[in-house]
Each structure stands twice: as C-alpha cells, then as structure tokens.
Coordinates of N, CA, C and O and ligand atoms in Angstrom, one line a residue:
M1 N -60.9 7.0 140.9 CA -61.1 6.5 142.3 C -59.7 6.2 142.9 O -58.9 5.4 142.3
N2 N -59.4 6.9 144.0 CA -58.2 6.6 144.7 C -58.3 5.5 145.7 O -58.8 5.7 146.8
I3 N -57.9 4.4 145.3 CA -58.1 3.1 146.1 C -57.4 3.2 147.4 O -57.9 2.8 148.5
E4 N -56.1 3.6 147.4 CA -55.3 3.7 148.6 C -56.0 4.6 149.7 O -56.1 4.3 150.8
N5 N -56.6 5.8 149.2 CA -57.3 6.6 150.2 C -58.6 5.9 150.7 O -58.8 6.1 151.9
I6 N -59.2 5.2 149.9 CA -60.5 4.5 150.4 C -60.0 3.5 151.5 O -60.7 3.4 152.5
Y7 N -59.0 2.8 151.3 CA -58.5 1.8 152.3 C -58.0 2.6 153.5 O -58.3 2.1 154.6
K8 N -57.4 3.7 153.4 CA -56.9 4.5 154.5 C -58.0 5.0 155.3 O -58.0 4.9 156.6
E9 N -59.0 5.5 154.7 CA -60.2 6.1 155.3 C -61.0 5.0 156.1 O -61.6 5.3 157.2
A10 N -60.9 3.8 155.6 CA -61.6 2.7 156.3 C -60.8 2.1 157.4 O -61.2 1.2 158.1
G11 N -59.6 2.6 157.6 CA -58.7 2.0 158.6 C -58.2 0.6 158.2 O -57.8 -0.2 159.0
A12 N -58.3 0.3 156.9 CA -57.9 -0.9 156.4 C -56.4 -1.0 155.9 O -55.8 -2.0 155.7
L13 N -55.8 0.2 155.8 CA -54.4 0.3 155.5 C -53.6 0.9 156.7 O -53.8 2.1 156.9
L14 N -52.8 0.1 157.4 CA -52.3 0.5 158.6 C -50.8 0.9 158.4 O -50.1 0.2 157.6
D15 N -50.3 1.9 159.1 CA -48.9 2.2 159.2 C -48.4 1.8 160.6 O -49.0 2.1 161.5
G16 N -47.2 1.2 160.5 CA -46.6 0.8 161.9 C -45.5 -0.1 161.6 O -44.7 0.1 160.7
H17 N -45.4 -1.2 162.4 CA -44.3 -2.2 162.3 C -44.9 -3.5 162.6 O -45.3 -3.9 163.7
F18 N -45.0 -4.3 161.5 CA -45.9 -5.5 161.5 C -45.1 -6.7 161.1 O -44.2 -6.7 160.3
I19 N -45.6 -7.8 161.7 CA -45.1 -9.2 161.3 C -46.1 -9.8 160.3 O -47.3 -9.9 160.7
L20 N -45.7 -10.0 159.1 CA -46.7 -10.6 158.1 C -46.8 -12.1 158.3 O -46.0 -12.7 159.0
S21 N -47.8 -12.7 157.7 CA -47.9 -14.1 157.8 C -46.7 -14.9 157.3 O -46.4 -16.0 157.8
S22 N -45.9 -14.3 156.4 CA -44.7 -15.0 155.9 C -43.6 -15.0 156.9 O -42.6 -15.6 156.8
G23 N -43.8 -14.1 158.1 CA -42.7 -14.0 159.0 C -41.8 -12.7 158.8 O -41.1 -12.3 159.7
N24 N -42.0 -12.2 157.6 CA -41.3 -10.9 157.3 C -41.8 -9.7 158.0 O -43.0 -9.8 158.4
H25 N -41.1 -8.7 158.1 CA -41.6 -7.4 158.7 C -41.9 -6.4 157.7 O -41.3 -6.4 156.6
S26 N -42.9 -5.6 158.0 CA -43.3 -4.5 157.0 C -43.7 -3.3 157.8 O -44.2 -3.3 158.9
N27 N -43.6 -2.1 157.1 CA -44.1 -0.9 157.8 C -45.6 -0.6 157.5 O -46.2 0.4 157.9
R28 N -46.2 -1.4 156.6 CA -47.6 -1.3 156.3 C -48.3 -2.6 156.4 O -47.7 -3.7 156.2
Y29 N -49.6 -2.5 156.6 CA -50.4 -3.7 156.7 C -51.8 -3.5 156.1 O -52.4 -2.5 156.4
L30 N -52.3 -4.4 155.3 CA -53.6 -4.4 154.8 C -54.5 -5.2 155.7 O -54.3 -6.5 155.6
Q31 N -55.5 -4.6 156.3 CA -56.5 -5.4 157.1 C -57.7 -5.4 156.2 O -58.7 -4.5 156.3
S32 N -57.8 -6.2 155.2 CA -58.6 -6.0 154.1 C -60.1 -6.2 154.4 O -61.0 -5.6 153.7
A33 N -60.4 -6.9 155.4 CA -61.9 -7.1 155.8 C -62.5 -5.7 156.2 O -63.7 -5.4 156.0
K34 N -61.6 -4.8 156.8 CA -62.1 -3.5 157.3 C -62.7 -2.6 156.2 O -63.6 -1.8 156.5
V35 N -62.2 -2.8 155.0 CA -62.7 -1.9 153.9 C -64.1 -2.2 153.5 O -64.8 -1.4 152.9
L36 N -64.6 -3.5 153.9 CA -65.9 -3.9 153.5 C -66.9 -3.8 154.6 O -68.1 -4.1 154.4
E37 N -66.5 -3.3 155.8 CA -67.5 -3.2 156.9 C -68.5 -2.1 156.6 O -69.6 -2.1 157.1
D38 N -68.1 -1.1 155.8 CA -69.0 -0.1 155.4 C -69.6 -0.5 154.1 O -68.9 -0.6 153.1
T39 N -70.9 -0.8 154.0 CA -71.5 -1.4 152.9 C -71.5 -0.5 151.7 O -71.4 -0.9 150.5
G40 N -71.6 0.8 151.9 CA -71.5 1.8 150.8 C -70.2 1.8 150.2 O -70.0 1.8 148.9
R41 N -69.1 1.7 151.0 CA -67.7 1.6 150.5 C -67.6 0.3 149.7 O -66.9 0.3 148.6
A42 N -68.1 -0.8 150.2 CA -68.0 -2.1 149.6 C -68.6 -2.0 148.1 O -68.1 -2.6 147.1
E43 N -69.7 -1.3 148.1 CA -70.4 -1.2 146.8 C -69.6 -0.4 145.8 O -69.5 -0.8 144.6
V44 N -69.0 0.7 146.2 CA -68.2 1.5 145.4 C -67.0 0.7 144.8 O -66.8 0.8 143.6
L45 N -66.4 0.0 145.7 CA -65.2 -0.8 145.2 C -65.7 -1.9 144.3 O -65.0 -2.1 143.2
A46 N -66.8 -2.6 144.6 CA -67.2 -3.7 143.8 C -67.6 -3.2 142.3 O -67.3 -3.8 141.4
F47 N -68.3 -2.0 142.3 CA -68.7 -1.5 141.0 C -67.4 -1.1 140.2 O -67.4 -1.2 139.0
G48 N -66.4 -0.5 140.9 CA -65.1 -0.2 140.2 C -64.5 -1.5 139.6 O -64.1 -1.5 138.4
L49 N -64.5 -2.5 140.4 CA -63.9 -3.8 139.8 C -64.8 -4.4 138.7 O -64.2 -4.8 137.7
A50 N -66.1 -4.3 138.9 CA -67.0 -4.8 137.8 C -66.9 -4.1 136.5 O -66.9 -4.7 135.4
K51 N -66.6 -2.8 136.7 CA -66.4 -1.9 135.4 C -65.2 -2.5 134.6 O -65.3 -2.6 133.4
E52 N -64.1 -2.8 135.3 CA -62.9 -3.3 134.7 C -63.2 -4.6 133.9 O -62.7 -4.9 132.9
I53 N -64.0 -5.4 134.6 CA -64.3 -6.7 134.0 C -65.2 -6.5 132.8 O -64.9 -7.2 131.8
M54 N -66.1 -5.7 133.0 CA -67.0 -5.5 131.8 C -66.3 -4.9 130.6 O -66.5 -5.3 129.4
Q55 N -65.3 -3.9 130.9 CA -64.6 -3.3 129.8 C -63.6 -4.3 129.1 O -63.3 -4.1 127.9
S56 N -63.3 -5.3 129.8 CA -62.4 -6.3 129.1 C -63.1 -7.1 128.1 O -62.5 -7.8 127.3
G57 N -64.5 -7.2 128.2 CA -65.2 -7.9 127.3 C -65.3 -9.4 127.6 O -65.9 -10.2 126.9
I58 N -64.7 -9.8 128.7 CA -64.6 -11.3 129.1 C -66.1 -11.8 129.4 O -66.9 -11.0 130.0
E59 N -66.3 -13.0 129.0 CA -67.7 -13.6 129.3 C -67.7 -14.3 130.6 O -66.8 -15.2 130.7
V60 N -68.6 -14.0 131.5 CA -68.6 -14.7 132.8 C -70.1 -15.0 133.1 O -71.0 -14.2 132.9
D61 N -70.2 -16.2 133.8 CA -71.6 -16.5 134.2 C -71.7 -16.4 135.7 O -72.7 -16.0 136.2
T62 N -70.6 -16.7 136.4 CA -70.8 -16.9 137.9 C -69.4 -16.4 138.6 O -68.4 -16.6 138.1
I63 N -69.6 -15.8 139.8 CA -68.5 -15.5 140.6 C -68.4 -16.5 141.7 O -69.4 -16.8 142.4
C64 N -67.1 -17.0 141.9 CA -66.9 -17.9 143.0 C -65.8 -17.4 144.0 O -64.7 -17.0 143.4
A65 N -66.0 -17.4 145.2 CA -65.0 -16.8 146.2 C -64.6 -18.0 147.1 O -65.3 -18.9 147.4
P66 N -63.3 -18.0 147.4 CA -62.8 -18.9 148.5 C -63.2 -18.3 149.9 O -62.9 -17.2 150.1
A67 N -63.8 -19.2 150.7 CA -64.1 -18.7 152.0 C -62.8 -18.6 152.8 O -61.9 -19.3 152.6
L68 N -62.8 -17.8 153.8 CA -63.8 -16.9 154.3 C -63.6 -15.5 153.7 O -64.5 -14.8 153.5
G69 N -62.3 -15.2 153.5 CA -61.9 -13.8 153.1 C -62.6 -13.3 151.9 O -62.9 -12.1 151.8
G70 N -62.8 -14.2 150.9 CA -63.4 -13.7 149.6 C -64.8 -13.5 149.5 O -65.3 -12.9 148.5
I71 N -65.6 -14.1 150.5 CA -67.0 -14.1 150.3 C -67.7 -12.8 150.1 O -68.5 -12.6 149.2
L72 N -67.4 -11.8 150.9 CA -68.0 -10.5 150.8 C -67.7 -9.8 149.5 O -68.5 -9.3 148.8
A73 N -66.4 -9.9 149.2 CA -65.9 -9.2 147.9 C -66.6 -9.9 146.7 O -67.1 -9.3 145.8
G74 N -66.7 -11.3 146.7 CA -67.2 -12.0 145.7 C -68.8 -11.7 145.5 O -69.3 -11.5 144.4
Y75 N -69.4 -11.7 146.7 CA -70.9 -11.4 146.6 C -71.2 -10.0 146.1 O -72.0 -9.8 145.2
E76 N -70.4 -9.0 146.5 CA -70.6 -7.6 146.1 C -70.2 -7.5 144.6 O -70.9 -6.8 143.8
L77 N -69.2 -8.2 144.1 CA -68.8 -8.1 142.7 C -69.9 -8.8 141.9 O -70.3 -8.3 140.8
A78 N -70.5 -9.9 142.3 CA -71.5 -10.6 141.6 C -72.8 -9.7 141.5 O -73.4 -9.6 140.5
R79 N -73.1 -9.0 142.6 CA -74.2 -8.1 142.6 C -74.0 -7.0 141.6 O -74.9 -6.7 140.7
A80 N -72.8 -6.4 141.5 CA -72.5 -5.4 140.6 C -72.5 -5.8 139.2 O -72.9 -5.0 138.3
L81 N -72.2 -7.1 138.9 CA -72.2 -7.6 137.5 C -73.6 -8.3 137.2 O -73.8 -8.9 136.1
N82 N -74.4 -8.4 138.2 CA -75.8 -9.0 138.1 C -75.5 -10.5 137.7 O -76.2 -11.1 136.8
L83 N -74.6 -11.2 138.4 CA -74.3 -12.6 138.2 C -74.6 -13.4 139.5 O -74.8 -12.9 140.6
R84 N -74.6 -14.7 139.3 CA -74.7 -15.6 140.5 C -73.5 -15.5 141.3 O -72.4 -15.4 140.8
S85 N -73.6 -15.8 142.6 CA -72.5 -15.8 143.5 C -72.4 -17.0 144.4 O -73.4 -17.3 145.0
I86 N -71.3 -17.7 144.3 CA -71.2 -18.9 145.2 C -69.8 -18.9 145.8 O -69.0 -18.0 145.5
F87 N -69.6 -19.8 146.8 CA -68.3 -19.9 147.4 C -67.9 -21.3 147.7 O -68.7 -22.2 147.8
V88 N -66.6 -21.5 147.7 CA -66.0 -22.8 148.1 C -65.4 -22.6 149.5 O -65.0 -21.5 149.8
E89 N -65.2 -23.7 150.2 CA -64.6 -23.7 151.5 C -63.7 -24.9 151.8 O -64.0 -25.9 151.1
R90 N -62.8 -24.7 152.7 CA -62.0 -25.9 153.0 C -62.7 -26.8 154.0 O -63.2 -26.4 155.0
K91 N -62.7 -28.1 153.6 CA -63.1 -29.1 154.6 C -62.0 -30.1 154.7 O -61.6 -30.7 153.6
E92 N -61.5 -30.4 155.9 CA -60.4 -31.3 156.1 C -59.2 -30.9 155.2 O -58.6 -31.7 154.5
G93 N -59.0 -29.6 155.1 CA -57.9 -29.1 154.3 C -58.1 -28.9 152.8 O -57.2 -28.4 152.1
V94 N -59.2 -29.4 152.3 CA -59.4 -29.4 150.8 C -60.6 -28.4 150.5 O -61.7 -28.5 151.0
M95 N -60.3 -27.5 149.5 CA -61.2 -26.5 149.1 C -62.3 -27.3 148.3 O -62.0 -28.0 147.3
Q96 N -63.6 -27.1 148.7 CA -64.7 -27.8 148.0 C -66.0 -27.0 148.0 O -66.2 -26.1 148.8
L97 N -66.9 -27.5 147.1 CA -68.2 -26.8 147.0 C -69.1 -27.6 147.9 O -69.2 -28.8 147.8
R98 N -69.8 -26.9 148.7 CA -70.8 -27.5 149.6 C -72.1 -26.7 149.6 O -72.4 -25.9 148.7
R99 N -73.0 -27.0 150.6 CA -74.2 -26.2 150.8 C -75.2 -26.2 149.7 O -76.0 -25.2 149.5
G100 N -75.1 -27.2 148.8 CA -76.1 -27.3 147.7 C -75.7 -26.5 146.5 O -76.4 -26.4 145.5
F101 N -74.6 -25.7 146.5 CA -74.2 -25.0 145.3 C -73.9 -26.0 144.2 O -73.3 -27.1 144.5
E102 N -74.2 -25.6 142.9 CA -73.9 -26.5 141.8 C -73.1 -25.8 140.7 O -73.2 -24.5 140.6
V103 N -72.4 -26.6 139.9 CA -71.6 -26.0 138.8 C -72.1 -26.7 137.5 O -72.1 -28.0 137.5
A104 N -72.5 -26.0 136.5 CA -72.9 -26.6 135.2 C -71.6 -26.8 134.4 O -70.7 -26.0 134.5
K105 N -71.7 -27.8 133.6 CA -70.6 -28.1 132.6 C -70.4 -26.8 131.7 O -71.3 -26.4 131.1
G106 N -69.1 -26.4 131.7 CA -68.8 -25.3 130.8 C -69.2 -23.9 131.3 O -68.9 -22.8 130.7
E107 N -69.8 -23.9 132.6 CA -70.1 -22.6 133.2 C -68.8 -21.8 133.4 O -67.8 -22.3 133.9
K108 N -68.9 -20.5 133.1 CA -67.7 -19.7 133.1 C -67.6 -18.9 134.4 O -68.5 -18.1 134.8
F109 N -66.4 -19.1 135.1 CA -66.3 -18.5 136.5 C -65.2 -17.5 136.5 O -64.1 -17.6 135.9
I110 N -65.4 -16.5 137.3 CA -64.3 -15.7 137.8 C -64.1 -16.0 139.3 O -65.1 -16.0 140.0
I111 N -62.9 -16.3 139.7 CA -62.7 -16.5 141.1 C -62.3 -15.2 141.8 O -61.4 -14.4 141.3
C112 N -63.1 -14.8 142.8 CA -62.9 -13.5 143.4 C -62.4 -13.5 144.9 O -62.9 -14.3 145.7
E113 N -61.4 -12.7 145.2 CA -60.8 -12.7 146.5 C -60.9 -11.2 147.0 O -61.1 -10.3 146.2
D114 N -60.8 -10.9 148.3 CA -60.7 -9.6 148.8 C -59.3 -9.1 148.5 O -59.1 -7.9 148.1
I115 N -58.3 -10.0 148.6 CA -56.9 -9.6 148.4 C -56.2 -10.8 147.9 O -56.4 -11.9 148.3
I116 N -55.4 -10.6 146.8 CA -54.5 -11.6 146.3 C -53.1 -11.4 146.7 O -52.5 -10.3 146.4
T117 N -52.5 -12.3 147.4 CA -51.1 -12.2 147.7 C -50.4 -13.1 146.7 O -50.1 -12.6 145.7
T118 N -50.2 -14.4 147.0 CA -49.6 -15.2 145.9 C -50.7 -15.9 145.1 O -50.4 -16.6 144.1
G119 N -52.0 -15.8 145.6 CA -53.0 -16.5 144.8 C -53.3 -17.9 145.2 O -54.0 -18.6 144.4
G120 N -52.7 -18.4 146.3 CA -52.8 -19.8 146.6 C -54.2 -20.2 146.8 O -54.7 -21.3 146.2
S121 N -55.0 -19.5 147.6 CA -56.4 -19.9 147.9 C -57.3 -19.8 146.6 O -58.1 -20.7 146.4
A122 N -57.0 -18.8 145.8 CA -57.7 -18.6 144.6 C -57.5 -19.7 143.6 O -58.4 -20.3 143.0
M123 N -56.3 -20.3 143.6 CA -56.0 -21.4 142.7 C -56.6 -22.7 143.3 O -57.1 -23.5 142.5
E124 N -56.7 -22.8 144.6 CA -57.4 -24.0 145.2 C -58.9 -23.9 144.8 O -59.5 -25.0 144.4
A125 N -59.4 -22.7 144.8 CA -60.9 -22.6 144.5 C -61.0 -22.9 143.0 O -62.0 -23.5 142.6
A126 N -60.1 -22.4 142.1 CA -60.2 -22.7 140.7 C -60.2 -24.2 140.4 O -60.9 -24.7 139.5
K127 N -59.3 -24.9 141.1 CA -59.2 -26.4 140.9 C -60.5 -27.0 141.3 O -61.0 -28.0 140.6
A128 N -61.1 -26.6 142.4 CA -62.4 -27.2 142.8 C -63.5 -27.0 141.8 O -64.3 -27.9 141.5
I129 N -63.5 -25.8 141.2 CA -64.5 -25.5 140.2 C -64.3 -26.3 138.9 O -65.2 -26.9 138.3
E130 N -63.0 -26.4 138.5 CA -62.7 -27.1 137.2 C -62.9 -28.6 137.4 O -63.4 -29.2 136.5
A131 N -62.8 -29.1 138.6 CA -63.0 -30.5 138.9 C -64.5 -30.9 138.7 O -64.8 -32.0 138.4
L132 N -65.3 -29.9 138.9 CA -66.8 -30.1 138.7 C -67.3 -29.7 137.3 O -68.5 -29.7 137.1
G133 N -66.4 -29.4 136.4 CA -66.7 -29.2 135.0 C -66.8 -27.7 134.7 O -67.1 -27.3 133.5
G134 N -66.6 -26.8 135.6 CA -66.7 -25.4 135.3 C -65.4 -24.9 134.6 O -64.4 -25.6 134.6
E135 N -65.5 -23.7 134.0 CA -64.3 -23.2 133.3 C -64.0 -21.8 134.0 O -64.8 -21.0 134.1
V136 N -62.7 -21.8 134.5 CA -62.3 -20.5 135.2 C -61.7 -19.7 134.1 O -60.7 -20.0 133.4
V137 N -62.3 -18.5 133.9 CA -61.8 -17.6 132.8 C -60.9 -16.4 133.3 O -60.3 -15.8 132.5
G138 N -60.9 -16.3 134.7 CA -60.1 -15.2 135.2 C -60.2 -15.1 136.7 O -61.0 -15.9 137.3
F139 N -59.5 -14.2 137.2 CA -59.4 -14.0 138.7 C -59.8 -12.5 139.0 O -59.4 -11.6 138.1
A140 N -60.3 -12.2 140.2 CA -60.5 -10.8 140.5 C -60.3 -10.6 142.0 O -60.4 -11.6 142.8
S141 N -59.9 -9.5 142.3 CA -59.5 -9.1 143.7 C -59.6 -7.6 143.9 O -59.3 -6.9 143.0
L142 N -60.1 -7.2 145.0 CA -60.1 -5.7 145.2 C -58.7 -5.2 145.3 O -58.4 -4.3 144.6
A143 N -57.9 -5.9 146.0 CA -56.5 -5.4 146.2 C -55.5 -6.5 145.8 O -55.8 -7.7 146.0
N144 N -54.4 -6.1 145.1 CA -53.4 -7.0 144.7 C -52.1 -6.6 145.4 O -51.7 -5.5 145.4
R145 N -51.5 -7.6 146.1 CA -50.2 -7.3 146.8 C -49.0 -7.2 145.9 O -47.9 -7.0 146.5
G146 N -49.2 -7.3 144.7 CA -48.1 -7.1 143.7 C -47.2 -8.3 143.4 O -46.2 -8.2 142.7
F147 N -47.6 -9.5 143.9 CA -46.8 -10.7 143.5 C -47.3 -11.1 142.1 O -46.5 -11.6 141.3
C148 N -48.6 -11.0 141.9 CA -49.2 -11.4 140.6 C -49.5 -10.1 139.8 O -49.6 -9.0 140.2
K149 N -49.5 -10.3 138.4 CA -49.6 -9.2 137.5 C -51.1 -8.9 137.4 O -52.0 -9.7 137.0
R150 N -51.5 -7.6 137.7 CA -52.8 -7.1 137.6 C -53.1 -6.8 136.1 O -52.2 -6.2 135.4
D151 N -54.3 -7.1 135.6 CA -54.6 -6.8 134.2 C -54.4 -5.4 134.0 O -54.9 -4.5 134.7
G152 N -53.8 -5.0 132.9 CA -53.5 -3.6 132.5 C -52.2 -3.1 133.1 O -51.8 -2.0 132.7
S153 N -51.6 -3.8 134.0 CA -50.3 -3.3 134.5 C -49.2 -3.8 133.7 O -49.2 -4.9 133.2
S154 N -48.1 -3.1 133.7 CA -46.9 -3.5 132.8 C -46.0 -4.3 133.7 O -45.0 -4.8 133.3
K155 N -46.2 -4.4 135.1 CA -45.3 -5.0 136.0 C -45.4 -6.5 135.8 O -46.5 -7.1 135.8
A156 N -44.3 -7.2 135.7 CA -44.2 -8.7 135.5 C -44.6 -9.4 136.8 O -44.3 -8.8 137.9
P157 N -45.2 -10.6 136.8 CA -45.5 -11.3 138.0 C -44.2 -11.8 138.6 O -43.2 -12.0 138.0
K158 N -44.2 -11.9 140.1 CA -43.0 -12.4 140.7 C -43.1 -13.9 140.8 O -44.2 -14.4 140.6
P159 N -42.0 -14.6 141.0 CA -41.9 -16.0 141.0 C -42.9 -16.7 142.0 O -43.4 -17.8 141.8
E160 N -43.3 -15.9 143.1 CA -44.1 -16.4 144.1 C -45.6 -16.6 143.6 O -46.4 -17.3 144.3
C161 N -45.9 -15.9 142.5 CA -47.3 -15.9 142.1 C -47.8 -17.2 141.6 O -47.1 -17.9 140.8
K162 N -48.9 -17.7 142.2 CA -49.4 -19.1 141.8 C -50.5 -19.0 140.7 O -50.9 -20.1 140.2
L163 N -50.9 -17.9 140.3 CA -52.0 -17.7 139.3 C -51.4 -18.0 137.9 O -50.2 -17.7 137.7
P164 N -52.2 -18.6 137.0 CA -51.6 -18.8 135.6 C -51.5 -17.6 134.9 O -52.2 -16.5 135.0
N165 N -50.5 -17.5 134.0 CA -50.2 -16.3 133.2 C -51.2 -16.1 132.1 O -51.3 -15.0 131.6
D166 N -51.9 -17.1 131.7 CA -52.9 -17.0 130.6 C -54.2 -16.6 130.9 O -55.1 -16.6 130.1
K167 N -54.5 -16.3 132.2 CA -55.8 -15.8 132.6 C -55.6 -14.5 133.3 O -54.7 -14.3 134.1
P168 N -56.5 -13.5 133.1 CA -56.4 -12.2 133.6 C -56.7 -12.1 135.1 O -57.6 -12.9 135.6
L169 N -56.0 -11.3 135.8 CA -56.3 -10.9 137.2 C -56.8 -9.5 137.2 O -56.0 -8.6 136.9
F170 N -58.1 -9.3 137.5 CA -58.6 -8.0 137.6 C -58.5 -7.5 139.1 O -59.0 -8.2 140.0
A171 N -57.9 -6.3 139.2 CA -57.8 -5.8 140.6 C -57.8 -4.3 140.5 O -57.4 -3.7 139.5
L172 N -58.3 -3.7 141.6 CA -58.4 -2.2 141.6 C -57.0 -1.5 141.8 O -56.8 -0.5 141.3
D173 N -56.1 -2.2 142.5 CA -54.8 -1.4 142.8 C -53.8 -2.5 143.2 O -54.1 -3.5 143.7
D174 N -52.6 -2.1 143.1 CA -51.4 -2.9 143.6 C -51.0 -2.2 145.0 O -50.8 -1.0 145.0
F175 N -50.9 -3.0 145.9 CA -50.4 -2.6 147.2 C -49.1 -3.2 147.6 O -49.0 -4.3 148.1
E176 N -48.0 -2.7 147.0 CA -46.7 -3.3 147.2 C -46.0 -2.6 148.4 O -45.8 -1.4 148.4
F177 N -45.7 -3.4 149.4 CA -45.0 -2.9 150.6 C -43.6 -3.3 150.7 O -43.2 -4.4 150.2
E178 N -42.8 -2.5 151.4 CA -41.4 -2.9 151.7 C -41.5 -4.1 152.6 O -42.3 -4.1 153.6
M179 N -40.7 -5.1 152.4 CA -40.7 -6.3 153.3 C -39.2 -6.5 153.7 O -38.3 -6.4 152.9
Y180 N -39.0 -6.9 155.0 CA -37.7 -7.1 155.5 C -37.7 -8.5 156.2 O -38.7 -8.8 157.0
S181 N -36.6 -9.2 156.1 CA -36.5 -10.4 157.0 C -36.2 -9.9 158.4 O -35.6 -8.7 158.5
P182 N -36.6 -10.5 159.5 CA -36.5 -10.0 160.9 C -35.1 -9.5 161.1 O -34.9 -8.4 161.8
D183 N -34.0 -10.2 160.7 CA -32.6 -9.8 161.1 C -32.2 -8.5 160.3 O -31.3 -7.9 160.7
E184 N -32.9 -8.2 159.2 CA -32.5 -7.1 158.4 C -33.5 -5.9 158.5 O -33.3 -4.9 157.9
C185 N -34.5 -6.1 159.4 CA -35.5 -5.0 159.5 C -35.0 -3.7 160.2 O -34.5 -3.7 161.3
P186 N -35.1 -2.6 159.4 CA -34.5 -1.4 159.9 C -35.3 -0.8 161.2 O -34.8 -0.2 162.1
M187 N -36.6 -1.2 161.2 CA -37.4 -0.8 162.4 C -37.0 -1.5 163.6 O -37.0 -1.0 164.8
C188 N -36.7 -2.8 163.5 CA -36.2 -3.6 164.6 C -34.9 -3.0 165.1 O -34.6 -2.9 166.3
K189 N -34.1 -2.6 164.1 CA -32.7 -2.1 164.4 C -32.9 -0.8 165.3 O -32.0 -0.5 166.1
E190 N -33.9 -0.1 165.0 CA -34.2 1.1 165.8 C -34.8 0.9 167.2 O -35.1 1.8 167.9
G191 N -35.1 -0.4 167.4 CA -35.5 -0.9 168.7 C -37.0 -0.9 168.9 O -37.6 -1.2 170.0
S192 N -37.8 -0.7 167.8 CA -39.3 -0.8 167.9 C -39.6 -2.3 167.8 O -38.9 -3.2 167.3
E193 N -40.8 -2.6 168.4 CA -41.2 -4.0 168.5 C -42.3 -4.3 167.5 O -43.3 -3.5 167.4
A194 N -42.2 -5.3 166.7 CA -43.2 -5.6 165.6 C -44.4 -6.3 166.2 O -44.3 -7.1 167.1
I195 N -45.6 -5.9 165.7 CA -46.8 -6.6 166.1 C -47.4 -7.5 165.0 O -47.1 -7.2 163.8
K196 N -48.1 -8.5 165.4 CA -48.7 -9.4 164.4 C -50.2 -9.1 164.3 O -51.0 -9.5 165.2
P197 N -50.7 -8.4 163.3 CA -52.1 -8.0 163.3 C -52.9 -9.2 162.9 O -53.8 -9.7 163.7
G198 N -52.7 -9.8 161.8 CA -53.4 -11.0 161.4 C -54.9 -10.9 161.4 O -55.5 -9.8 161.5
S199 N -55.5 -12.0 161.5 CA -57.0 -12.0 161.6 C -57.5 -12.1 163.0 O -58.7 -11.9 163.3
R200 N -56.6 -12.1 164.0 CA -57.0 -12.2 165.4 C -57.2 -10.8 166.1 O -57.7 -10.7 167.1
T201 N -56.7 -9.7 165.4 CA -56.9 -8.4 166.0 C -57.8 -7.5 165.1 O -58.0 -7.8 164.0
Ligands
LIG1 ZN1 -39.0 -5.4 162.4

C-alpha cells in the first residue's frame, strides 16, 4: 500500500508554500481530514493500520480518539479491529470523557489519531483514560509527522515527541517535511507568499 499516493490522490497532501501551526514554513502540507472524506479510502487505510496492530500481538479492548481530528480515524480503526470506539474531548481546556462513555478498570486502550505530530493531544487523551482506571497500551495514527518513532521504524524519536518510549506508536507512514523558520525560508527568499491552510480552509 503506497500511503503517500493515497494521500495525494485524496488531495490531502499538498505541494506549495505553507505556514505550519508552529509558525515555520514548509513546501508540503497534510490536510489529513481530506483523506477520510472518501469512506472507501478510509476503510482501506484503517484496515492497513488494524493489520499492523494485529500482527504486533498487542491486546486491546477499546479504541479512544481525541476529538475532533481523531474521531473518524479512531472509529474506522475500531471497526476494522471489531472493537469498541469512544472519544474524549476538551471541555474548558481539559480533555475528558463525556456523553455517557465509560471506562472499566484495567480496560486496555489504544489512543488513535488521524495524524501524530508531537503527540500532545494523544497524551492528553491517554491521561484522561488512565485517570478513569483504563490502561493505555499503545498509540495509533494513520500518518506520523516523524517527530515520534513509528513501530517498526529504525528512526529515533525527536526531542519534541511527547509520547512515551515504552509504548508502541502504530502508523501507516512517516510524512517528514522540510521546515524552515520564516527568515530562513528559501521560498520566501524567492519572493513567494506563504499561505496558512490550517483547519479554516
Ligand atoms: Zn516561506
């Protein structure tokens, strides 16, 4: 499965001159929600990710996603693994379980995102689940931005990664892009104007 091509075909992997949420500039951008708007494509990706999780032999009861970005990926992954699917969401800045969802003591969770950058939201979700007595056994994401170490990859995690080293991160592919500070950006030097895609476009 060529993940990069699947993202490109979906219009989810953009080439251009972009301002990332960090403020840095890049010539590529992942609009990761776009890859899931085609339900057939979402299913193919989720089954690919499910296969990696099954092959690892890890025991999982439930998939939990941090809202909003992770919900569709988490739901599709849970469906592919025939597991329960829940999500946590931020209320007054704190990630928490709402809507009648429950966590059993010792229930084993994988936290699933559509994309893992530094893993900040995934860690907040993990803390919310653990505070309720659940056990987080791993993390999963369709795409990994290359800050955290993907299970099976020999690349070391970067200091920015917030995920724990002792739990696996299952992801379909690493999407590592060139990043430049605005004063050192070669595209800016050539006179092109950077755009901010973000969630608003
Ligand atoms: Zn630039």
